[in-house]
Amino acid sequence: MTQENFTPPLLTVDSVLFTIKDNSLKILLLKRKNSPFQNSWALPGGFIDVDKDNSAEDTASHKLTDKTGVTPPYLEQLNTFSSKSRDPRGWSASIAYFALIAHEETNLDVTPKNDENAQWVDVGNLMDETADYQPLAFDHRQIFQFALERLKQKALYSMLPVFCLPKEFTLGEYHTLIEIILGKSIQKKTLYRRFEASNMFEETGETVATGARAAMLYRLKEGAKLVNFERNLG
Amino acid sequence: MTQENFTPPLLTVDSVLFTIKDNSLKILLLKRKNSPFQNSWALPGGFIDVDKDNSAEDTASHKLTDKTGVTPPYLEQLNTFSSKSRDPRGWSASIAYFALIAHEETNLDVTPKNDENAQWVDVGNLMDETADYQPLAFDHRQIFQFALERLKQKALYSMLPVFCLPKEFTLGEYHTLIEIILGKSIQKKTLYRRFEASNMFEETGETVATGARAAMLYRLKEGAKLVNFERNLG
DNA sequence: GTAATAGTGTCTATAAGACATTATATA
DNA sequence: TATATAATGTCTTATAGACACTATTAC
């Protein structure tokens, strides 16, 4: 049996790129220029270029780099969403990726580049189907929700969220980030213990003043591998 | 930009179906009848029938039901494997699924059905690239290894492996199963505590004798949901 | 009775949660 | 000095690990 017996399905790649900005969790959305769902907001993505991309991950990475100017420090496959009805053009599958970046590292904040058709959208906005930017194109809201669940789950047992922070950051920023992702308060002592135990970071030697005692800045160690813990946070 | 500008990639579905049999972990492999990789062993799967299947999960489920005679009690998406080179026919992606079943519930043991081209293959065999059944077709060995990692990981924090057992089973069988999956000994006390705490099972009232004290038989409660724990086993 | 497997009691070890305390900065 | 935020000390709690013990069956 060969594929020639069948109508080939459409195959696309879409990415949910998270960042932390203005004390809230946001994802990158683009306004669609073309049909279907013209002028709706959508996840960055598109068709695979079989000549240029060696794998779907390449496609995801290229599309994100095009939009942000940088390669996200974390990119993993999320899930593939497929159905007869998710795309009006026919049976389709989208290989979805999940990525993290510090918005400060992208060119999206820069004024000349500032693009009305590419926006960091607050996750809170996307939970309410009647809010701005809604409804999203295709099943992108469902993909976003799947990604958010994955992020929350991984925040419970790994250091993953640090990839939302800039290259140098304080423990306080890390603490705030985790509380925003999980939507509840976490003892800073617990996070600091894990931060230390992970052995992924080193002091820069610099401190940053916040109106009170100056906080130590940390950076990821060269070649540090992402650490998972044996227990979940509460 | 539409897909018509591109050569469409090939899209298939493949499943890694695990069971426990003769005190070892096995997966279902089929001998390929057609090119490419004719006569090589491969995971059950194939192209999506866009007229019959509403989603890729439907395809996975249909293919497994065709081969085993029953619908596996556990089926989840694993990962999508894609590259320019994994299929000699061109750029291709395979949406891989991960499934568990009790071999006793399938028709694969039944003598008249017994099919030389469908075999339960020991996982130990597949770790050694020079052993029987190797090399597998396409990148199916890599897909299998990804699935095995997922199974081991989930065995550490969930009751998932029970779906490898028949409808009625003893705590001793569950204990043996977990030790086989993890490849190391686990305190039965620890497993029994989790088994109880999960609240997923009920006594059938029947016991089964094993030459010594009779063991209680358990079954999954009606509508029981799979439970995850907050810590991993050691 | 012995042997074998099923199942429990209970102590220890580890890491998270709670929360008080000390440290260092600015005004 | 007061106050704000950074960072640490230490006690409690929850659950896994170790391992000895009791229970029930066949012989």
Short mmCIF file of C-alpha atoms (C1' of nucleotides) in Angstrom, two decimals:
data_model
loop_
_atom_site.label_atom_id
_atom_site.label_comp_id
_atom_site.label_asym_id
_atom_site.label_seq_id
_atom_site.Cartn_x
_atom_site.Cartn_y
_atom_site.Cartn_z
CA MET A 1 0.00 0.00 0.00
CA THR A 2 1.48 3.31 -1.01
CA GLN A 3 0.45 6.87 -0.27
CA GLU A 4 -0.50 7.29 -3.94
CA ASN A 5 -3.75 5.48 -3.11
CA PHE A 6 -4.72 8.31 -0.79
CA THR A 7 -5.24 12.06 -0.87
CA PRO A 8 -2.16 13.27 1.03
CA PRO A 9 -2.93 15.15 4.27
CA LEU A 10 -1.71 18.71 4.75
CA LEU A 11 1.28 18.91 7.08
CA THR A 12 2.30 22.04 8.96
CA VAL A 13 4.41 23.09 11.94
CA ASP A 14 3.29 25.54 14.64
CA SER A 15 5.09 26.79 17.72
CA VAL A 16 4.02 28.16 21.08
CA LEU A 17 6.79 30.57 22.11
CA PHE A 18 6.52 31.67 25.75
CA THR A 19 8.23 34.56 27.46
CA ILE A 20 7.86 36.52 30.66
CA LYS A 21 7.24 40.25 30.20
CA ASP A 22 5.74 42.96 32.42
CA ASN A 23 5.16 40.42 35.18
CA SER A 24 3.02 38.17 33.05
CA LEU A 25 3.40 35.13 30.90
CA LYS A 26 2.97 35.81 27.19
CA ILE A 27 3.13 33.99 23.87
CA LEU A 28 4.02 35.21 20.43
CA LEU A 29 1.07 35.55 18.03
CA LEU A 30 1.04 36.69 14.39
CA LYS A 31 -1.84 38.20 12.47
CA ARG A 32 -2.58 36.06 9.41
CA LYS A 33 -2.23 37.80 6.05
CA ASN A 34 -3.85 35.01 4.02
CA SER A 35 -6.90 32.82 3.90
CA PRO A 36 -8.03 30.71 5.70
CA PHE A 37 -8.56 32.69 8.90
CA GLN A 38 -7.29 35.88 7.24
CA ASN A 39 -6.70 38.62 9.88
CA SER A 40 -7.10 36.14 12.75
CA TRP A 41 -4.25 35.76 15.22
CA ALA A 42 -2.26 32.53 14.94
CA LEU A 43 0.78 30.73 16.27
CA PRO A 44 4.00 31.23 14.29
CA GLY A 45 4.40 28.38 11.83
CA GLY A 46 3.55 27.16 8.39
CA PHE A 47 4.24 24.51 5.81
CA ILE A 48 7.44 22.48 5.79
CA ASP A 49 9.91 23.36 3.06
CA VAL A 50 11.14 19.88 2.14
CA ASP A 51 14.12 21.32 0.27
CA LYS A 52 15.37 23.59 3.06
CA ASP A 53 14.30 21.81 6.25
CA ASN A 54 15.88 18.50 7.28
CA SER A 55 13.22 17.90 9.92
CA ALA A 56 10.09 19.48 11.35
CA GLU A 57 12.19 20.87 14.19
CA ASP A 58 14.24 22.74 11.59
CA THR A 59 11.02 24.25 10.25
CA ALA A 60 9.93 25.34 13.72
CA SER A 61 13.33 26.80 14.48
CA HIS A 62 13.57 28.66 11.15
CA LYS A 63 10.10 30.19 11.50
CA LEU A 64 10.83 31.39 15.04
CA THR A 65 14.22 32.78 14.11
CA ASP A 66 12.62 34.66 11.19
CA LYS A 67 10.17 36.36 13.53
CA THR A 68 12.32 37.04 16.59
CA GLY A 69 15.79 37.48 15.10
CA VAL A 70 17.27 34.85 17.44
CA THR A 71 17.19 31.10 17.97
CA PRO A 72 15.19 30.25 21.10
CA PRO A 73 17.38 28.63 23.79
CA TYR A 74 14.73 25.97 24.36
CA LEU A 75 12.65 24.16 21.77
CA GLU A 76 10.94 20.80 22.15
CA GLN A 77 8.23 18.95 20.32
CA LEU A 78 4.85 19.22 22.02
CA ASN A 79 2.30 17.08 20.19
CA THR A 80 0.89 16.61 16.73
CA PHE A 81 -2.66 17.82 16.25
CA SER A 82 -4.52 16.16 13.41
CA SER A 83 -8.05 15.89 12.17
CA LYS A 84 -10.33 15.96 9.21
CA SER A 85 -11.80 19.30 10.32
CA ARG A 86 -9.08 21.47 11.86
CA ASP A 87 -8.23 23.08 8.51
CA PRO A 88 -11.00 24.05 6.04
CA ARG A 89 -8.69 23.04 3.16
CA GLY A 90 -8.86 19.36 4.16
CA TRP A 91 -7.42 16.64 6.38
CA SER A 92 -4.43 18.16 8.13
CA ALA A 93 -1.82 17.62 10.79
CA SER A 94 0.26 20.19 12.61
CA ILE A 95 3.43 19.18 14.43
CA ALA A 96 3.41 21.60 17.37
CA TYR A 97 6.52 22.80 19.19
CA PHE A 98 6.95 24.45 22.52
CA ALA A 99 9.66 27.09 22.99
CA LEU A 100 10.94 29.54 25.59
CA ILE A 101 12.84 32.76 25.20
CA ALA A 102 13.64 35.99 27.04
CA HIS A 103 11.80 38.75 25.20
CA GLU A 104 14.81 41.01 25.86
CA GLU A 105 16.92 38.79 23.59
CA THR A 106 14.54 39.18 20.63
CA ASN A 107 14.20 42.11 18.24
CA LEU A 108 10.45 42.35 18.86
CA ASP A 109 10.77 45.15 21.42
CA VAL A 110 12.94 47.28 19.18
CA THR A 111 10.97 50.29 17.91
CA PRO A 112 11.91 50.27 14.20
CA LYS A 113 11.18 46.53 14.04
CA ASN A 114 8.04 46.90 16.15
CA ASP A 115 5.49 45.01 14.13
CA GLU A 116 1.76 45.41 14.58
CA ASN A 117 1.32 41.95 13.11
CA ALA A 118 3.56 40.22 15.68
CA GLN A 119 2.59 40.63 19.33
CA TRP A 120 3.42 39.19 22.73
CA VAL A 121 -0.06 38.29 23.99
CA ASP A 122 -0.89 37.76 27.64
CA VAL A 123 -1.79 34.18 28.47
CA GLY A 124 -4.64 35.47 30.64
CA ASN A 125 -6.20 36.94 27.51
CA LEU A 126 -6.18 33.58 25.82
CA MET A 127 -8.05 31.77 28.56
CA ASP A 128 -11.14 33.84 27.84
CA GLU A 129 -12.58 33.10 24.41
CA THR A 130 -14.29 36.49 24.23
CA ALA A 131 -11.17 38.57 24.96
CA ASP A 132 -8.91 40.40 22.49
CA TYR A 133 -7.05 38.41 19.83
CA GLN A 134 -9.79 35.75 19.89
CA PRO A 135 -10.82 33.51 18.31
CA LEU A 136 -7.44 32.23 17.19
CA ALA A 137 -6.99 30.61 13.77
CA PHE A 138 -7.43 26.84 13.34
CA ASP A 139 -7.23 24.90 16.65
CA HIS A 140 -4.44 27.16 17.87
CA ARG A 141 -6.18 27.91 21.13
CA GLN A 142 -6.22 24.20 21.92
CA ILE A 143 -2.52 23.91 20.98
CA PHE A 144 -1.72 26.87 23.22
CA GLN A 145 -3.58 25.26 26.13
CA PHE A 146 -1.71 22.00 25.66
CA ALA A 147 1.57 23.94 25.71
CA LEU A 148 0.60 25.87 28.82
CA GLU A 149 -0.17 22.62 30.64
CA ARG A 150 3.21 21.23 29.63
CA LEU A 151 4.97 24.37 30.86
CA LYS A 152 3.18 24.26 34.21
CA GLN A 153 3.92 20.57 34.62
CA LYS A 154 7.61 20.99 33.84
CA ALA A 155 7.86 23.98 36.19
CA LEU A 156 6.91 21.58 39.00
CA TYR A 157 9.85 19.24 38.49
CA SER A 158 12.53 20.97 36.43
CA MET A 159 14.51 24.16 36.03
CA LEU A 160 13.06 24.62 32.53
CA PRO A 161 11.43 28.05 33.10
CA VAL A 162 14.84 29.75 33.40
CA PHE A 163 14.87 29.84 29.61
CA CYS A 164 12.22 32.57 29.84
CA LEU A 165 14.75 34.78 31.63
CA PRO A 166 17.56 36.88 30.13
CA LYS A 167 21.17 35.64 30.22
CA GLU A 168 21.75 37.25 33.61
CA PHE A 169 19.06 37.18 36.26
CA THR A 170 18.46 37.18 40.00
CA LEU A 171 16.93 34.54 42.25
CA GLY A 172 14.09 36.95 42.91
CA GLU A 173 13.29 37.11 39.20
CA TYR A 174 13.32 33.33 39.03
CA HIS A 175 10.99 33.15 42.04
CA THR A 176 8.54 35.61 40.47
CA LEU A 177 8.63 33.71 37.18
CA ILE A 178 7.72 30.39 38.82
CA GLU A 179 4.88 31.96 40.79
CA ILE A 180 3.48 33.54 37.62
CA ILE A 181 3.65 30.25 35.68
CA LEU A 182 2.09 28.21 38.46
CA GLY A 183 -0.36 30.92 39.47
CA LYS A 184 0.29 30.43 43.16
CA SER A 185 2.87 31.29 45.77
CA ILE A 186 5.87 29.03 46.31
CA GLN A 187 8.30 29.27 49.21
CA LYS A 188 11.43 30.99 47.94
CA LYS A 189 13.51 28.74 50.20
CA THR A 190 12.30 25.72 48.22
CA LEU A 191 13.23 27.28 44.90
CA TYR A 192 16.59 28.48 46.11
CA ARG A 193 17.42 24.98 47.36
CA ARG A 194 16.59 23.51 43.97
CA PHE A 195 18.44 26.27 42.16
CA GLU A 196 21.56 25.47 44.17
CA ALA A 197 21.12 21.68 43.90
CA SER A 198 20.74 21.86 40.11
CA ASN A 199 24.31 23.08 39.83
CA MET A 200 23.33 24.63 36.50
CA PHE A 201 24.22 28.22 37.35
CA GLU A 202 27.11 30.40 38.48
CA GLU A 203 27.35 33.84 40.03
CA THR A 204 28.41 36.55 37.62
CA GLY A 205 30.02 38.46 40.50
CA GLU A 206 27.78 41.44 39.71
CA THR A 207 24.81 42.52 41.76
CA VAL A 208 21.77 44.55 40.93
CA ALA A 209 20.14 46.99 43.35
CA THR A 210 16.39 47.03 43.69
CA GLY A 211 16.00 49.82 46.25
CA ALA A 212 17.10 47.53 49.07
CA ARG A 213 19.79 44.87 49.51
CA ALA A 214 21.48 44.22 46.13
CA ALA A 215 20.70 40.85 44.53
CA MET A 216 23.33 38.56 43.07
CA LEU A 217 23.18 37.98 39.32
CA TYR A 218 23.46 34.43 37.98
CA ARG A 219 24.07 32.97 34.55
CA LEU A 220 23.76 29.48 33.06
CA LYS A 221 27.06 27.58 33.29
CA GLU A 222 28.75 26.74 30.01
CA GLY A 223 27.27 23.48 28.69
CA ALA A 224 24.91 23.06 31.67
CA LYS A 225 22.27 20.37 31.15
CA LEU A 226 18.67 20.88 32.20
CA VAL A 227 18.04 19.19 35.57
CA ASN A 228 14.88 17.32 36.58
CA PHE A 229 13.92 16.66 40.19
CA GLU A 230 12.41 13.54 41.74
CA ARG A 231 9.49 15.35 43.32
CA ASN A 232 6.93 17.88 42.21
CA LEU A 233 6.37 21.18 43.93
CA GLY A 234 3.15 21.32 45.94
CA MET B 1 1.88 30.64 0.97
CA THR B 2 0.10 27.36 0.29
CA GLN B 3 1.26 23.80 0.29
CA GLU B 4 0.92 23.68 -3.51
CA ASN B 5 4.28 25.46 -3.71
CA PHE B 6 5.94 22.46 -2.10
CA THR B 7 6.33 18.73 -2.62
CA PRO B 8 4.06 17.36 0.12
CA PRO B 9 5.87 15.24 2.73
CA LEU B 10 4.83 11.62 3.30
CA LEU B 11 2.81 11.18 6.49
CA THR B 12 2.45 7.89 8.34
CA VAL B 13 1.46 6.58 11.76
CA ASP B 14 3.41 3.92 13.72
CA SER B 15 2.73 2.39 17.11
CA VAL B 16 4.84 0.76 19.78
CA LEU B 17 2.56 -1.76 21.48
CA PHE B 18 4.02 -3.16 24.71
CA THR B 19 2.95 -6.20 26.65
CA ILE B 20 4.36 -8.43 29.37
CA LYS B 21 4.74 -12.09 28.41
CA ASP B 22 6.85 -14.98 29.77
CA ASN B 23 8.37 -12.67 32.35
CA SER B 24 9.69 -10.22 29.84
CA LEU B 25 8.67 -7.00 28.19
CA LYS B 26 7.80 -7.38 24.51
CA ILE B 27 6.56 -5.24 21.62
CA LEU B 28 4.54 -6.20 18.58
CA LEU B 29 6.49 -6.30 15.31
CA LEU B 30 5.27 -7.14 11.80
CA LYS B 31 7.28 -8.44 8.88
CA ARG B 32 7.00 -6.03 5.94
CA LYS B 33 5.49 -7.48 2.79
CA ASN B 34 6.34 -4.52 0.56
CA SER B 35 9.20 -2.28 -0.43
CA PRO B 36 10.90 -0.33 1.06
CA PHE B 37 12.49 -2.54 3.72
CA GLN B 38 10.66 -5.61 2.33
CA ASN B 39 10.97 -8.55 4.78
CA SER B 40 12.36 -6.34 7.53
CA TRP B 41 10.53 -6.20 10.85
CA ALA B 42 8.62 -3.00 11.53
CA LEU B 43 6.24 -1.35 13.95
CA PRO B 44 2.54 -1.74 13.17
CA GLY B 45 1.37 1.31 11.22
CA GLY B 46 1.01 2.81 7.79
CA PHE B 47 -0.48 5.67 5.84
CA ILE B 48 -3.46 7.64 7.08
CA ASP B 49 -6.73 6.96 5.28
CA VAL B 50 -8.15 10.48 5.11
CA ASP B 51 -11.60 9.16 4.24
CA LYS B 52 -11.86 6.66 7.10
CA ASP B 53 -9.75 8.17 9.88
CA ASN B 54 -10.85 11.37 11.64
CA SER B 55 -7.44 11.79 13.27
CA ALA B 56 -4.02 10.14 13.43
CA GLU B 57 -5.06 8.48 16.69
CA ASP B 58 -7.89 6.80 14.78
CA THR B 59 -5.34 5.46 12.32
CA ALA B 60 -3.15 4.10 15.12
CA SER B 61 -6.11 2.54 16.85
CA HIS B 62 -7.50 0.95 13.66
CA LYS B 63 -4.15 -0.55 12.70
CA LEU B 64 -3.64 -2.05 16.15
CA THR B 65 -7.16 -3.41 16.31
CA ASP B 66 -6.68 -5.02 12.88
CA LYS B 67 -3.60 -6.85 14.10
CA THR B 68 -4.59 -7.83 17.63
CA GLY B 69 -8.36 -8.19 17.37
CA VAL B 70 -8.93 -5.79 20.28
CA THR B 71 -8.62 -2.09 21.07
CA PRO B 72 -5.67 -1.48 23.41
CA PRO B 73 -6.78 -0.12 26.80
CA TYR B 74 -4.06 2.52 26.68
CA LEU B 75 -2.95 4.57 23.68
CA GLU B 76 -1.17 7.91 23.74
CA GLN B 77 0.79 9.95 21.27
CA LEU B 78 4.54 9.58 21.68
CA ASN B 79 6.34 11.90 19.27
CA THR B 80 6.48 12.68 15.57
CA PHE B 81 9.64 11.58 13.83
CA SER B 82 10.47 13.49 10.69
CA SER B 83 13.39 13.93 8.34
CA LYS B 84 14.51 14.11 4.78
CA SER B 85 16.22 10.73 5.05
CA ARG B 86 14.14 8.38 7.24
CA ASP B 87 12.18 7.05 4.25
CA PRO B 88 13.94 6.34 0.92
CA ARG B 89 10.79 7.54 -0.90
CA GLY B 90 11.34 11.12 0.28
CA TRP B 91 10.79 13.64 3.06
CA SER B 92 8.55 11.93 5.60
CA ALA B 93 7.01 12.23 9.03
CA SER B 94 5.64 9.47 11.22
CA ILE B 95 3.29 10.28 14.09
CA ALA B 96 4.28 7.63 16.64
CA TYR B 97 1.94 6.23 19.29
CA PHE B 98 2.65 4.30 22.45
CA ALA B 99 0.22 1.60 23.58
CA LEU B 100 -0.13 -1.08 26.24
CA ILE B 101 -2.10 -4.30 26.24
CA ALA B 102 -2.30 -7.67 27.97
CA HIS B 103 -1.22 -10.24 25.38
CA GLU B 104 -3.87 -12.60 26.84
CA GLU B 105 -6.58 -10.22 25.61
CA THR B 106 -5.36 -10.33 21.99
CA ASN B 107 -5.90 -13.05 19.39
CA LEU B 108 -2.16 -13.29 18.69
CA ASP B 109 -1.65 -16.29 20.96
CA VAL B 110 -4.50 -18.25 19.41
CA THR B 111 -3.14 -21.11 17.31
CA PRO B 112 -5.29 -20.77 14.15
CA LYS B 113 -4.59 -17.03 14.07
CA ASN B 114 -0.92 -17.53 14.97
CA ASP B 115 0.85 -15.46 12.37
CA GLU B 116 4.50 -15.86 11.50
CA ASN B 117 4.48 -12.28 10.25
CA ALA B 118 3.29 -10.81 13.56
CA GLN B 119 5.42 -11.51 16.62
CA TRP B 120 5.82 -10.36 20.21
CA VAL B 121 9.54 -9.51 20.28
CA ASP B 122 11.56 -9.28 23.47
CA VAL B 123 12.74 -5.77 24.23
CA GLY B 124 16.14 -7.20 25.20
CA ASN B 125 16.53 -8.37 21.61
CA LEU B 126 15.98 -4.86 20.33
CA MET B 127 18.69 -3.27 22.40
CA ASP B 128 21.33 -5.24 20.50
CA GLU B 129 21.51 -4.17 16.86
CA THR B 130 23.00 -7.51 15.79
CA ALA B 131 20.29 -9.69 17.39
CA ASP B 132 17.32 -11.37 15.69
CA TYR B 133 14.69 -9.17 14.00
CA GLN B 134 17.32 -6.48 13.35
CA PRO B 135 17.80 -4.11 11.70
CA LEU B 136 14.26 -2.79 11.91
CA ALA B 137 12.69 -0.91 9.00
CA PHE B 138 13.02 2.89 8.76
CA ASP B 139 13.99 4.54 12.07
CA HIS B 140 11.73 2.16 13.98
CA ARG B 141 14.48 1.15 16.40
CA GLN B 142 14.83 4.78 17.43
CA ILE B 143 11.05 5.10 17.82
CA PHE B 144 11.01 1.96 19.96
CA GLN B 145 13.77 3.33 22.17
CA PHE B 146 11.90 6.60 22.63
CA ALA B 147 8.80 4.61 23.64
CA LEU B 148 10.74 2.44 26.08
CA GLU B 149 12.14 5.53 27.78
CA ARG B 150 8.63 6.94 28.10
CA LEU B 151 7.33 3.69 29.59
CA LYS B 152 10.18 3.56 32.13
CA GLN B 153 9.67 7.17 33.07
CA LYS B 154 5.93 6.77 33.57
CA ALA B 155 6.43 3.59 35.60
CA LEU B 156 8.33 5.76 38.10
CA TYR B 157 5.43 8.09 38.84
CA SER B 158 2.19 6.51 37.64
CA MET B 159 0.12 3.34 37.68
CA LEU B 160 0.30 3.20 33.87
CA PRO B 161 1.95 -0.25 33.56
CA VAL B 162 -1.17 -2.01 34.87
CA PHE B 163 -2.49 -1.78 31.31
CA CYS B 164 0.05 -4.50 30.40
CA LEU B 165 -1.78 -6.87 32.74
CA PRO B 166 -4.95 -8.86 32.12
CA LYS B 167 -8.30 -7.69 33.50
CA GLU B 168 -7.73 -9.59 36.75
CA PHE B 169 -4.31 -9.72 38.31
CA THR B 170 -2.48 -10.03 41.63
CA LEU B 171 -0.24 -7.58 43.44
CA GLY B 172 2.62 -10.02 42.89
CA GLU B 173 2.12 -9.82 39.13
CA TYR B 174 2.10 -6.05 39.32
CA HIS B 175 5.31 -6.10 41.37
CA THR B 176 7.05 -8.38 38.86
CA LEU B 177 5.88 -6.20 35.97
CA ILE B 178 7.34 -3.03 37.47
CA GLU B 179 10.65 -4.72 38.23
CA ILE B 180 10.87 -5.99 34.64
CA ILE B 181 10.12 -2.56 33.17
CA LEU B 182 12.56 -0.74 35.42
CA GLY B 183 15.18 -3.48 35.31
CA LYS B 184 15.79 -3.32 39.03
CA SER B 185 14.22 -4.45 42.28
CA ILE B 186 11.64 -2.29 43.98
CA GLN B 187 10.31 -2.81 47.51
CA LYS B 188 6.93 -4.47 47.25
CA LYS B 189 5.77 -2.43 50.23
CA THR B 190 6.30 0.76 48.22
CA LEU B 191 4.27 -0.52 45.27
CA TYR B 192 1.49 -1.88 47.46
CA ARG B 193 1.18 1.49 49.21
CA ARG B 194 0.86 3.27 45.85
CA PHE B 195 -1.55 0.66 44.57
CA GLU B 196 -3.79 1.24 47.57
CA ALA B 197 -3.40 5.05 47.50
CA SER B 198 -4.32 5.20 43.80
CA ASN B 199 -7.81 3.95 44.64
CA MET B 200 -8.03 2.72 41.05
CA PHE B 201 -8.64 -0.95 41.84
CA GLU B 202 -11.02 -3.23 43.70
CA GLU B 203 -10.78 -6.81 44.93
CA THR B 204 -12.66 -9.31 42.78
CA GLY B 205 -13.23 -11.48 45.86
CA GLU B 206 -11.46 -14.36 44.11
CA THR B 207 -7.99 -15.60 44.96
CA VAL B 208 -5.45 -17.50 42.93
CA ALA B 209 -3.15 -20.14 44.44
CA THR B 210 0.50 -20.21 43.44
CA GLY B 211 1.64 -23.22 45.48
CA ALA B 212 1.64 -21.17 48.67
CA ARG B 213 -0.68 -18.60 50.24
CA ALA B 214 -3.40 -17.65 47.74
CA ALA B 215 -3.15 -14.14 46.28
CA MET B 216 -6.07 -11.74 46.01
CA LEU B 217 -7.19 -10.83 42.51
CA TYR B 218 -7.82 -7.16 41.65
CA ARG B 219 -9.53 -5.42 38.78
CA LEU B 220 -9.68 -1.82 37.57
CA LYS B 221 -12.66 0.01 39.05
CA GLU B 222 -15.35 1.11 36.63
CA GLY B 223 -14.35 4.47 35.15
CA ALA B 224 -11.12 4.67 37.19
CA LYS B 225 -8.77 7.45 36.06
CA LEU B 226 -5.03 6.88 35.77
CA VAL B 227 -3.27 8.28 38.85
CA ASN B 228 0.08 10.10 38.89
CA PHE B 229 2.21 10.46 42.02
CA GLU B 230 4.19 13.46 43.20
CA ARG B 231 7.46 11.57 43.55
CA ASN B 232 9.45 9.17 41.44
CA LEU B 233 10.51 5.74 42.59
CA GLY B 234 14.23 5.50 43.35
"C1'" DG C 1 5.75 -29.44 61.41
"C1'" DT C 2 8.58 -27.03 56.78
"C1'" DA C 3 8.66 -24.31 52.68
"C1'" DA C 4 6.93 -20.91 49.87
"C1'" DT C 5 4.65 -16.92 48.61
"C1'" DA C 6 1.25 -13.06 50.27
"C1'" DG C 7 0.85 -9.25 52.79
"C1'" DT C 8 1.83 -5.84 57.07
"C1'" DG C 9 4.30 -2.96 60.79
"C1'" DT C 10 7.43 0.20 61.68
"C1'" DC C 11 11.66 2.70 61.61
"C1'" DT C 12 14.80 5.64 58.75
"C1'" DA C 13 16.03 8.89 55.15
"C1'" DT C 14 15.18 12.63 52.04
"C1'" DA C 15 13.36 16.66 50.29
"C1'" DA C 16 9.46 19.90 50.38
"C1'" DG C 17 6.62 23.37 53.28
"C1'" DA C 18 6.38 26.86 56.89
"C1'" DC C 19 8.16 30.53 58.86
"C1'" DA C 20 11.39 33.05 61.71
"C1'" DT C 21 15.82 35.16 61.41
"C1'" DT C 22 19.85 37.55 59.72
"C1'" DA C 23 22.14 40.46 55.97
"C1'" DT C 24 22.67 44.42 53.16
"C1'" DA C 25 21.11 48.06 50.64
"C1'" DT C 26 18.63 53.13 50.40
"C1'" DA C 27 16.60 57.18 52.47
"C1'" DT D 1 17.45 55.24 62.53
"C1'" DA D 2 13.41 52.74 59.67
"C1'" DT D 3 12.20 49.99 55.81
"C1'" DA D 4 12.57 47.07 52.00
"C1'" DT D 5 14.25 43.20 49.70
"C1'" DA D 6 17.91 39.29 49.71
"C1'" DA D 7 19.28 35.25 51.58
"C1'" DT D 8 19.63 31.62 55.32
"C1'" DG D 9 18.46 28.51 59.54
"C1'" DT D 10 15.73 25.22 61.25
"C1'" DC D 11 11.62 22.73 62.48
"C1'" DT D 12 7.68 20.07 60.57
"C1'" DT D 13 5.55 17.01 57.26
"C1'" DA D 14 4.93 13.61 53.69
"C1'" DT D 15 6.28 9.69 51.31
"C1'" DA D 16 9.80 6.41 49.66
"C1'" DG D 17 13.28 2.74 51.24
"C1'" DA D 18 14.71 -0.99 54.28
"C1'" DC D 19 13.67 -4.88 56.40
"C1'" DA D 20 11.69 -7.70 59.86
"C1'" DC D 21 7.54 -9.71 60.86
"C1'" DT D 22 2.96 -12.20 60.48
"C1'" DA D 23 -0.55 -14.84 57.45
"C1'" DT D 24 -2.09 -18.51 54.61
"C1'" DT D 25 -1.54 -22.12 51.54
"C1'" DA D 26 0.47 -27.05 50.01
"C1'" DC D 27 2.96 -30.82 51.35
#
